[in-house]
Coordinates of C-alpha atoms and ligand atoms in Angstrom, one line a residue:
M17 CA -42.1 26.7 -24.1
A18 CA -41.5 29.9 -25.5
D19 CA -37.8 30.2 -26.6
A20 CA -36.9 33.8 -25.0
P21 CA -33.7 35.9 -26.3
K22 CA -31.6 35.8 -22.9
D23 CA -31.0 40.0 -23.3
R24 CA -34.4 41.2 -22.1
R25 CA -34.6 43.0 -19.5
P26 CA -36.6 42.7 -16.6
A27 CA -39.6 45.1 -17.7
T28 CA -39.6 42.8 -20.4
E29 CA -39.1 39.3 -19.1
M30 CA -42.0 39.5 -16.3
I31 CA -44.2 40.9 -19.1
H32 CA -43.4 37.8 -21.5
G33 CA -40.9 35.7 -19.4
G34 CA -41.7 32.0 -19.8
T35 CA -45.6 32.2 -21.8
M36 CA -46.7 29.0 -23.3
R37 CA -50.1 29.4 -25.3
S38 CA -52.5 27.0 -26.1
G39 CA -54.1 26.1 -29.2
F40 CA -56.2 28.8 -29.0
G41 CA -54.0 31.4 -29.4
E42 CA -55.3 33.2 -25.8
T43 CA -53.5 36.9 -24.9
S44 CA -53.2 36.1 -20.8
E45 CA -51.4 32.8 -19.6
A46 CA -53.9 30.0 -19.2
I47 CA -54.8 28.7 -15.8
F48 CA -54.0 24.6 -15.9
L49 CA -56.3 23.9 -13.1
T50 CA -55.7 20.1 -13.5
Q51 CA -54.3 17.7 -11.0
G52 CA -53.3 15.1 -14.2
F53 CA -52.8 14.5 -17.8
V54 CA -54.9 11.7 -19.8
Y55 CA -53.0 9.9 -22.2
D56 CA -53.7 8.7 -26.6
S57 CA -52.9 5.4 -25.1
A58 CA -51.3 2.7 -23.0
E59 CA -47.8 3.5 -24.6
A60 CA -48.6 7.5 -24.5
A61 CA -48.1 6.9 -21.3
E62 CA -45.9 5.0 -20.4
A63 CA -43.3 6.7 -22.8
R64 CA -44.4 10.4 -21.0
F65 CA -43.5 8.1 -17.4
K66 CA -40.3 7.0 -19.1
G67 CA -39.3 10.8 -20.2
D68 CA -39.3 9.4 -23.8
E69 CA -42.1 11.5 -24.5
P70 CA -42.4 15.6 -23.5
G71 CA -45.6 16.5 -21.7
F72 CA -47.0 16.2 -18.0
V73 CA -48.0 14.1 -15.8
Y74 CA -49.1 15.0 -12.4
S75 CA -49.4 18.6 -11.5
R76 CA -47.5 17.7 -8.1
Y77 CA -44.9 17.5 -10.4
A78 CA -45.1 20.2 -12.9
N79 CA -47.8 22.1 -14.4
P80 CA -48.1 23.9 -17.7
T81 CA -49.7 26.9 -16.1
V82 CA -46.8 26.4 -12.7
A83 CA -44.2 25.9 -15.2
M84 CA -44.5 29.2 -16.4
F85 CA -44.3 31.2 -13.0
E86 CA -41.1 29.3 -12.8
E87 CA -39.7 30.6 -16.6
R88 CA -40.8 33.8 -16.2
M89 CA -38.8 33.3 -12.8
C90 CA -35.8 32.2 -14.1
A91 CA -35.5 35.4 -17.2
L92 CA -36.5 37.5 -14.3
E93 CA -33.5 36.4 -11.9
G94 CA -30.3 34.8 -15.1
A95 CA -31.3 31.8 -13.5
E96 CA -30.7 28.5 -15.0
A97 CA -33.4 26.9 -14.1
G98 CA -36.2 27.1 -10.5
R99 CA -39.1 25.7 -9.2
A100 CA -42.2 27.1 -7.0
T101 CA -43.3 25.9 -4.5
A102 CA -46.5 26.6 -1.9
S103 CA -45.3 28.9 0.1
G104 CA -42.2 31.3 0.3
M105 CA -41.4 28.2 4.1
A106 CA -41.2 25.4 1.6
A107 CA -38.8 27.1 -0.4
V108 CA -36.8 27.8 2.2
T109 CA -36.7 24.0 3.7
A110 CA -36.2 23.1 -0.2
S111 CA -33.2 25.1 -0.8
L112 CA -32.2 23.3 2.6
L113 CA -32.8 19.4 2.6
C114 CA -31.4 18.9 -1.2
D115 CA -28.4 20.0 0.3
V116 CA -27.8 17.9 3.3
K117 CA -28.2 14.7 4.7
A118 CA -27.9 12.8 8.3
G119 CA -24.1 13.9 9.9
D120 CA -23.8 17.3 8.0
H121 CA -23.5 20.3 9.1
V122 CA -25.7 23.9 8.2
V123 CA -23.6 27.4 8.8
A124 CA -26.6 30.4 8.3
S125 CA -26.4 34.3 9.9
R126 CA -28.2 34.6 13.0
A127 CA -30.7 37.7 12.0
L128 CA -33.0 35.5 10.3
F129 CA -36.9 35.3 9.7
G130 CA -38.1 33.3 13.2
S131 CA -39.5 30.4 10.5
C132 CA -35.9 30.8 8.9
D133 CA -34.7 30.3 12.6
Y134 CA -36.9 27.3 13.2
V135 CA -36.8 25.3 10.2
I136 CA -32.5 25.5 11.0
A137 CA -32.1 25.2 14.3
D138 CA -34.5 23.6 15.5
F139 CA -36.0 21.4 12.4
L140 CA -32.5 20.3 10.7
P141 CA -30.6 18.9 13.8
R142 CA -33.8 16.8 14.9
L143 CA -33.1 14.7 11.5
G144 CA -29.0 14.9 12.0
V145 CA -28.4 18.7 10.5
N146 CA -26.4 19.9 12.8
S147 CA -25.9 24.2 12.3
T148 CA -24.7 27.2 13.9
L149 CA -25.7 30.6 13.3
V150 CA -23.5 32.9 13.4
D151 CA -23.0 36.7 13.1
G152 CA -23.7 37.3 9.4
T153 CA -22.1 40.7 9.7
D154 CA -18.5 39.3 10.9
L155 CA -17.1 37.3 8.3
D156 CA -14.1 35.6 10.7
A157 CA -17.2 34.0 12.6
W158 CA -18.5 32.4 8.7
R159 CA -15.0 30.9 8.5
S160 CA -14.8 29.6 11.7
A161 CA -18.2 28.2 12.0
V162 CA -16.9 25.3 9.4
R163 CA -16.9 22.6 9.8
P164 CA -15.3 19.2 7.2
Q165 CA -18.8 18.5 7.7
T166 CA -20.3 22.2 6.4
R167 CA -22.3 21.3 3.1
A168 CA -25.1 24.3 3.6
F169 CA -24.7 28.1 3.7
F170 CA -27.5 30.2 4.6
L171 CA -28.2 33.8 4.9
E172 CA -31.0 36.7 4.7
S173 CA -29.5 40.4 3.8
P174 CA -31.6 42.7 4.1
S175 CA -32.4 40.5 7.5
N176 CA -36.2 40.4 9.0
P177 CA -36.4 42.6 10.6
N178 CA -32.9 45.1 11.3
L179 CA -32.7 45.4 7.5
E180 CA -29.3 44.1 8.4
L181 CA -26.7 43.7 5.5
I182 CA -24.9 40.5 4.5
D183 CA -21.4 40.8 2.2
I184 CA -23.1 37.7 -0.3
A185 CA -19.8 37.3 -2.5
A186 CA -17.7 37.4 0.7
V187 CA -19.7 34.3 1.6
A188 CA -20.1 33.3 -1.5
D189 CA -16.0 32.9 -1.4
I190 CA -15.9 31.8 2.2
A191 CA -19.2 28.3 1.2
R192 CA -17.4 27.6 -2.0
A193 CA -13.8 27.8 -0.4
A194 CA -16.1 25.0 2.6
D195 CA -17.4 23.8 -0.3
A196 CA -20.8 24.3 0.4
R197 CA -23.8 25.8 -1.3
L198 CA -25.1 29.9 -0.3
V199 CA -28.4 29.6 -0.3
V200 CA -29.9 33.7 -0.1
D201 CA -33.4 34.5 1.1
N202 CA -33.8 37.1 -0.9
V203 CA -37.0 38.2 0.1
F204 CA -36.4 42.1 1.7
A205 CA -34.1 43.4 -1.5
T206 CA -36.2 41.4 -4.6
P207 CA -35.5 40.5 -7.8
L208 CA -35.3 43.3 -8.9
Y209 CA -32.6 45.3 -6.5
Q210 CA -29.9 42.3 -5.3
K211 CA -28.7 39.7 -7.7
P212 CA -27.3 37.1 -5.1
L213 CA -26.5 34.4 -7.9
E214 CA -24.3 37.0 -9.8
L215 CA -22.9 37.6 -6.3
G216 CA -22.1 34.1 -6.5
A217 CA -24.4 32.3 -4.5
H218 CA -25.3 28.8 -5.2
T219 CA -29.1 29.2 -4.7
V220 CA -31.5 31.8 -3.8
V221 CA -34.9 31.4 -2.4
Y222 CA -37.9 33.7 -2.2
S223 CA -41.5 33.9 -0.5
A224 CA -43.3 35.0 -3.1
T225 CA -46.5 35.8 -1.1
K226 CA -44.4 39.4 -1.1
H227 CA -43.2 41.6 -3.7
I228 CA -43.8 39.1 -6.4
D229 CA -47.7 39.2 -5.2
G230 CA -47.6 42.2 -3.9
Q231 CA -51.2 42.4 -3.8
G232 CA -52.1 40.0 -0.4
R233 CA -53.8 37.3 -2.3
C234 CA -51.7 34.1 -2.2
L235 CA -48.8 32.5 -1.0
G236 CA -46.0 31.0 -3.1
G237 CA -42.6 30.2 -3.1
V238 CA -39.8 29.4 -5.5
V239 CA -36.0 28.3 -5.1
L240 CA -33.7 29.6 -8.2
S241 CA -30.6 28.1 -8.9
N242 CA -28.0 26.2 -10.9
A243 CA -30.0 23.8 -13.5
E244 CA -27.7 20.3 -12.8
W245 CA -28.7 20.7 -9.1
V246 CA -32.8 21.5 -10.0
E247 CA -32.8 18.2 -11.8
D248 CA -30.7 16.3 -9.2
K249 CA -31.9 17.2 -6.8
L250 CA -35.3 20.2 -6.5
A251 CA -36.8 18.4 -9.2
P252 CA -37.5 15.0 -7.5
Y253 CA -37.6 16.6 -4.3
I254 CA -40.8 18.9 -5.7
K255 CA -42.4 15.1 -7.2
H256 CA -41.7 12.5 -4.6
I257 CA -42.4 15.2 -0.9
G258 CA -44.9 17.4 -2.6
P259 CA -44.4 20.6 -1.7
S260 CA -45.8 21.9 -5.2
M261 CA -47.9 25.5 -6.1
S262 CA -50.9 25.8 -6.9
P263 CA -51.9 26.4 -11.1
F264 CA -54.4 29.0 -9.7
N265 CA -51.7 30.7 -7.3
A266 CA -49.0 30.6 -10.2
W267 CA -51.7 32.4 -12.0
V268 CA -52.2 35.4 -10.0
L269 CA -48.5 35.7 -9.5
L270 CA -47.6 35.5 -13.3
K271 CA -50.0 38.6 -13.5
S272 CA -48.0 40.5 -10.3
L273 CA -45.0 40.2 -12.1
E274 CA -46.4 41.9 -14.8
T275 CA -46.3 44.6 -12.9
L276 CA -44.0 44.3 -10.7
E277 CA -40.7 46.4 -11.7
I278 CA -43.5 49.3 -11.5
R279 CA -45.1 48.4 -8.2
V280 CA -41.8 47.8 -6.5
A281 CA -39.8 50.9 -8.0
R282 CA -42.8 53.1 -6.5
Q283 CA -42.6 51.8 -3.2
A284 CA -38.8 52.2 -2.7
E285 CA -38.7 55.2 -3.8
T286 CA -41.8 56.0 -1.4
A287 CA -39.6 54.2 1.6
A288 CA -36.4 56.4 0.4
V289 CA -38.4 59.5 0.9
L290 CA -40.5 58.3 4.2
A291 CA -36.9 57.4 6.0
D292 CA -35.6 60.4 6.1
R293 CA -38.8 61.9 7.6
I294 CA -39.0 59.3 9.5
G295 CA -35.3 59.9 10.5
D296 CA -36.1 63.5 11.7
H297 CA -38.9 62.8 13.4
P298 CA -37.9 63.7 17.5
A299 CA -40.0 60.0 18.4
I300 CA -37.0 58.5 16.3
A301 CA -34.2 56.8 18.8
R302 CA -32.6 55.6 15.5
V303 CA -33.9 54.5 11.8
Y304 CA -32.4 51.5 9.1
Y305 CA -32.8 51.8 5.6
P306 CA -30.2 50.5 3.2
G307 CA -30.7 53.6 0.9
R308 CA -29.7 56.1 3.7
A309 CA -26.0 57.5 4.3
D310 CA -26.3 56.7 7.9
H311 CA -26.7 53.0 7.5
P312 CA -24.2 51.2 9.4
Q313 CA -23.7 49.1 5.9
A314 CA -24.3 51.9 4.3
G315 CA -20.5 51.0 1.6
L316 CA -21.5 47.7 1.3
A317 CA -25.3 48.6 0.7
R318 CA -24.6 50.8 -2.7
R319 CA -22.0 47.9 -3.4
Q320 CA -24.7 45.1 -3.4
M321 CA -27.8 46.5 -4.0
H322 CA -29.6 49.0 -6.4
S323 CA -31.6 50.8 -4.0
G324 CA -32.3 51.3 -0.5
G325 CA -35.8 48.6 -0.9
T326 CA -38.8 49.3 0.7
M327 CA -38.5 48.2 3.7
I328 CA -38.3 50.3 6.9
A329 CA -37.0 50.1 10.3
F330 CA -37.2 52.3 13.5
E331 CA -36.6 52.4 16.7
I332 CA -39.3 54.3 18.4
T333 CA -37.8 56.1 22.2
G334 CA -40.2 55.2 25.0
G335 CA -40.9 51.3 24.2
K336 CA -43.7 48.9 23.8
D337 CA -46.0 51.6 25.0
A338 CA -44.8 54.2 22.3
A339 CA -44.3 51.3 19.5
F340 CA -48.0 50.5 20.6
R341 CA -49.5 54.4 20.3
F342 CA -47.1 54.6 17.2
A343 CA -49.2 51.7 15.7
N344 CA -52.9 52.6 17.2
A345 CA -52.4 56.0 16.3
L346 CA -52.0 55.0 12.1
E347 CA -55.1 55.5 9.6
V348 CA -53.6 54.5 6.4
V349 CA -51.1 52.8 7.8
L350 CA -52.3 48.7 8.3
I351 CA -50.7 46.3 11.8
S352 CA -50.0 43.5 9.9
N353 CA -47.2 41.2 9.7
N354 CA -46.7 40.6 5.8
L355 CA -44.7 42.6 3.9
G356 CA -43.8 43.8 0.5
D357 CA -48.0 44.6 0.2
A358 CA -49.5 47.0 -2.5
R359 CA -50.7 48.4 1.4
S360 CA -48.1 49.8 4.1
L361 CA -48.0 47.2 6.9
V362 CA -46.6 47.8 10.2
T363 CA -44.6 45.3 12.4
H364 CA -43.7 45.2 15.8
P365 CA -41.3 42.2 15.6
A366 CA -40.5 41.9 19.4
T367 CA -44.4 41.1 20.6
T368 CA -45.4 39.3 16.4
T369 CA -42.7 37.3 14.3
H370 CA -39.7 37.6 16.0
Q371 CA -40.9 36.4 19.9
L372 CA -37.5 35.7 21.4
S373 CA -35.8 35.8 24.6
E374 CA -34.8 38.9 25.6
E375 CA -31.1 38.7 25.5
E376 CA -31.6 36.7 21.8
R377 CA -33.2 40.2 20.8
A378 CA -30.7 42.2 22.1
E379 CA -28.2 40.7 20.1
L380 CA -30.7 40.7 17.3
G381 CA -31.5 44.8 17.9
I382 CA -34.8 44.3 18.1
G383 CA -35.6 46.5 20.5
D384 CA -38.7 47.4 22.6
G385 CA -39.3 50.2 20.6
H386 CA -38.5 48.2 17.1
M387 CA -41.4 48.8 14.1
R388 CA -40.8 47.2 10.8
L389 CA -42.7 49.3 7.7
S390 CA -43.0 47.8 4.8
V391 CA -44.5 50.7 2.4
G392 CA -47.2 50.6 -0.1
L393 CA -48.8 51.9 -3.0
E394 CA -50.3 54.8 -1.6
D395 CA -50.0 58.3 -1.1
V396 CA -46.7 59.7 -0.2
E397 CA -47.9 62.9 1.3
D398 CA -51.0 60.8 2.5
L399 CA -48.3 58.0 4.1
S400 CA -46.1 61.0 5.3
E401 CA -48.3 63.0 7.6
D402 CA -50.0 59.6 9.0
I403 CA -47.0 58.5 10.0
L404 CA -45.9 61.6 11.0
A405 CA -49.3 62.0 13.5
A406 CA -48.7 58.9 15.1
L407 CA -44.9 59.7 15.9
S408 CA -45.9 62.0 17.9
A409 CA -49.1 60.2 19.1
S410 CA -46.2 57.9 20.2
Q411 CA -45.0 60.0 22.9
S412 CA -48.2 61.9 24.2
A413 CA -47.9 60.1 27.3
T414 CA -44.1 60.5 27.7
I415 CA -45.0 64.4 27.1
R416 CA -48.4 64.1 29.8
A417 CA -46.0 62.5 32.1
V418 CA -43.8 64.4 32.6
S419 CA -45.9 67.6 31.8
Ligands
PLP6 C1 -37.6 36.3 5.1 C2 -38.4 35.5 4.8 N1 -38.0 34.5 4.5 C3 -39.3 33.6 4.5 C4 -40.8 34.2 4.4 C5 -41.8 32.9 4.7 O1 -42.5 33.5 3.5 P1 -44.1 32.7 3.4 O2 -45.1 33.5 4.3 O3 -44.6 32.5 1.8 O4 -43.8 30.9 3.5 C6 -40.9 35.2 4.9 C7 -42.2 35.2 5.6 O5 -42.7 36.7 5.8 C8 -39.7 36.3 5.3 O6 -40.4 37.4 5.7

C-alpha cells in the first residue's frame, strides 16, 4: 500500500490516496475482478490464512481494488481505517450491528432516510435491540433517552429530506458520557463539507451511491472509524456476513473520487444560487438550505459545515397537486429519488422516499407540497429558468380556479 503522507489536501488525496500499482506500472488503478487468489504452495496458503504472511485470500474478505477505494476514503475523511460495502444501507446496518447485541439499546434522531428508519425502528428491535427515536435538534431529548443499555447513537445531518441539522459535537459528548458510540450518516454533507470524526463522532458512514459516484452508475457504501474497532468488529463482520463491495464498483468509485471535489464544489455553488431564487418565488411557502441565513439552524450550519451543500428542500404552496404540477413541468431537472448526481433530480418525499402517516410526516415537517432538489452539474441559468418556470406552472390551476 502506498505510504501516503498524512498532510496532503483532499484534492490530492482523491487522485493519489491508496494507489497500489501492480508490476505493470499502470497509470490508472487496475480492476482486480477476481473472487479469489492462488498460492505458490500449500504452506503459503496456510501462512496467508493464519495471517503470518500478508496478501489477499478471498474477495469477500478484502480485494486490492476495493482496498484502494477504502484507503482513499480514509485519506479523504482523515479516518484511521474503513471498509467498503455493497450499498449505503449495508454500511449503515454494519455500523450499527457491530456496536450492539441483544439487550442493548440505540438512540437515533427521528429525521431519518426511510431505510435507516426501518433498520433502527423495525429491524434492530426484532433482534432484541430496542431503539428510541428523538427530536435530534433537542439535546435534552438525547440525554433523556439514554438507558444503562444504550450502546449506539445514530444521526443524519443534514437530514433527508428537509435538511435539519444536528449539533454533532454536542451529541458526541452525550454519547461519550453514556459510553455509547455515535454513528453519523454524512451523505448529504459529503466528506468535503462536514467532518464528523473531527467533531467527535466514532463512525461515519456514506452511501457512495450518491455524490461519491455522482454519475448514477453503481451502488456502494463505506464505513470509516478508528483502527481498533474496524479490525475487531467491522472486518470480521464484512468477512463473515458478506456485504462486500464489488471490485468493479470500487474501480468506478475510485475514478469518481478523482473528480469529487470539482463536481461537488460546482453543484454546491449552483445550489446556493438556486436556493435564493427559489426562495424569492411567490409559489414558495418555505425554502430549506443550510447556506441561507433563514435556515432554522444557520449558526450551527456555519459552525459545523464548510458549505451549504448540494441539496435544497422547499414547500410549494398548493400541496400535492401543485408539487406534482411543478415536477411534471420540469424539462431539465429529472424526477428521481437518487441524489448527489451530475443530473439535477427532484423528489416528492411524501409519495416516494418517506411514505409515512400524516402525523409522522407532520412531526418531521414533510408537507404535501414538500420537494427535495438535488442540484447537478448543468448550467445554473438553464436550471434556474427550468425551475422558476415550473414553479409558476405549479400555481396555474390555483390561479385559474381563483380567477
Ligand atoms: C441519508 C441516506 N443514507 C443512506 C442511504 C442508502 O444508500 P444506498 O441507496 O446506497 O443503500 C441513502 C439513500 O438514499 C440516504 O439518502
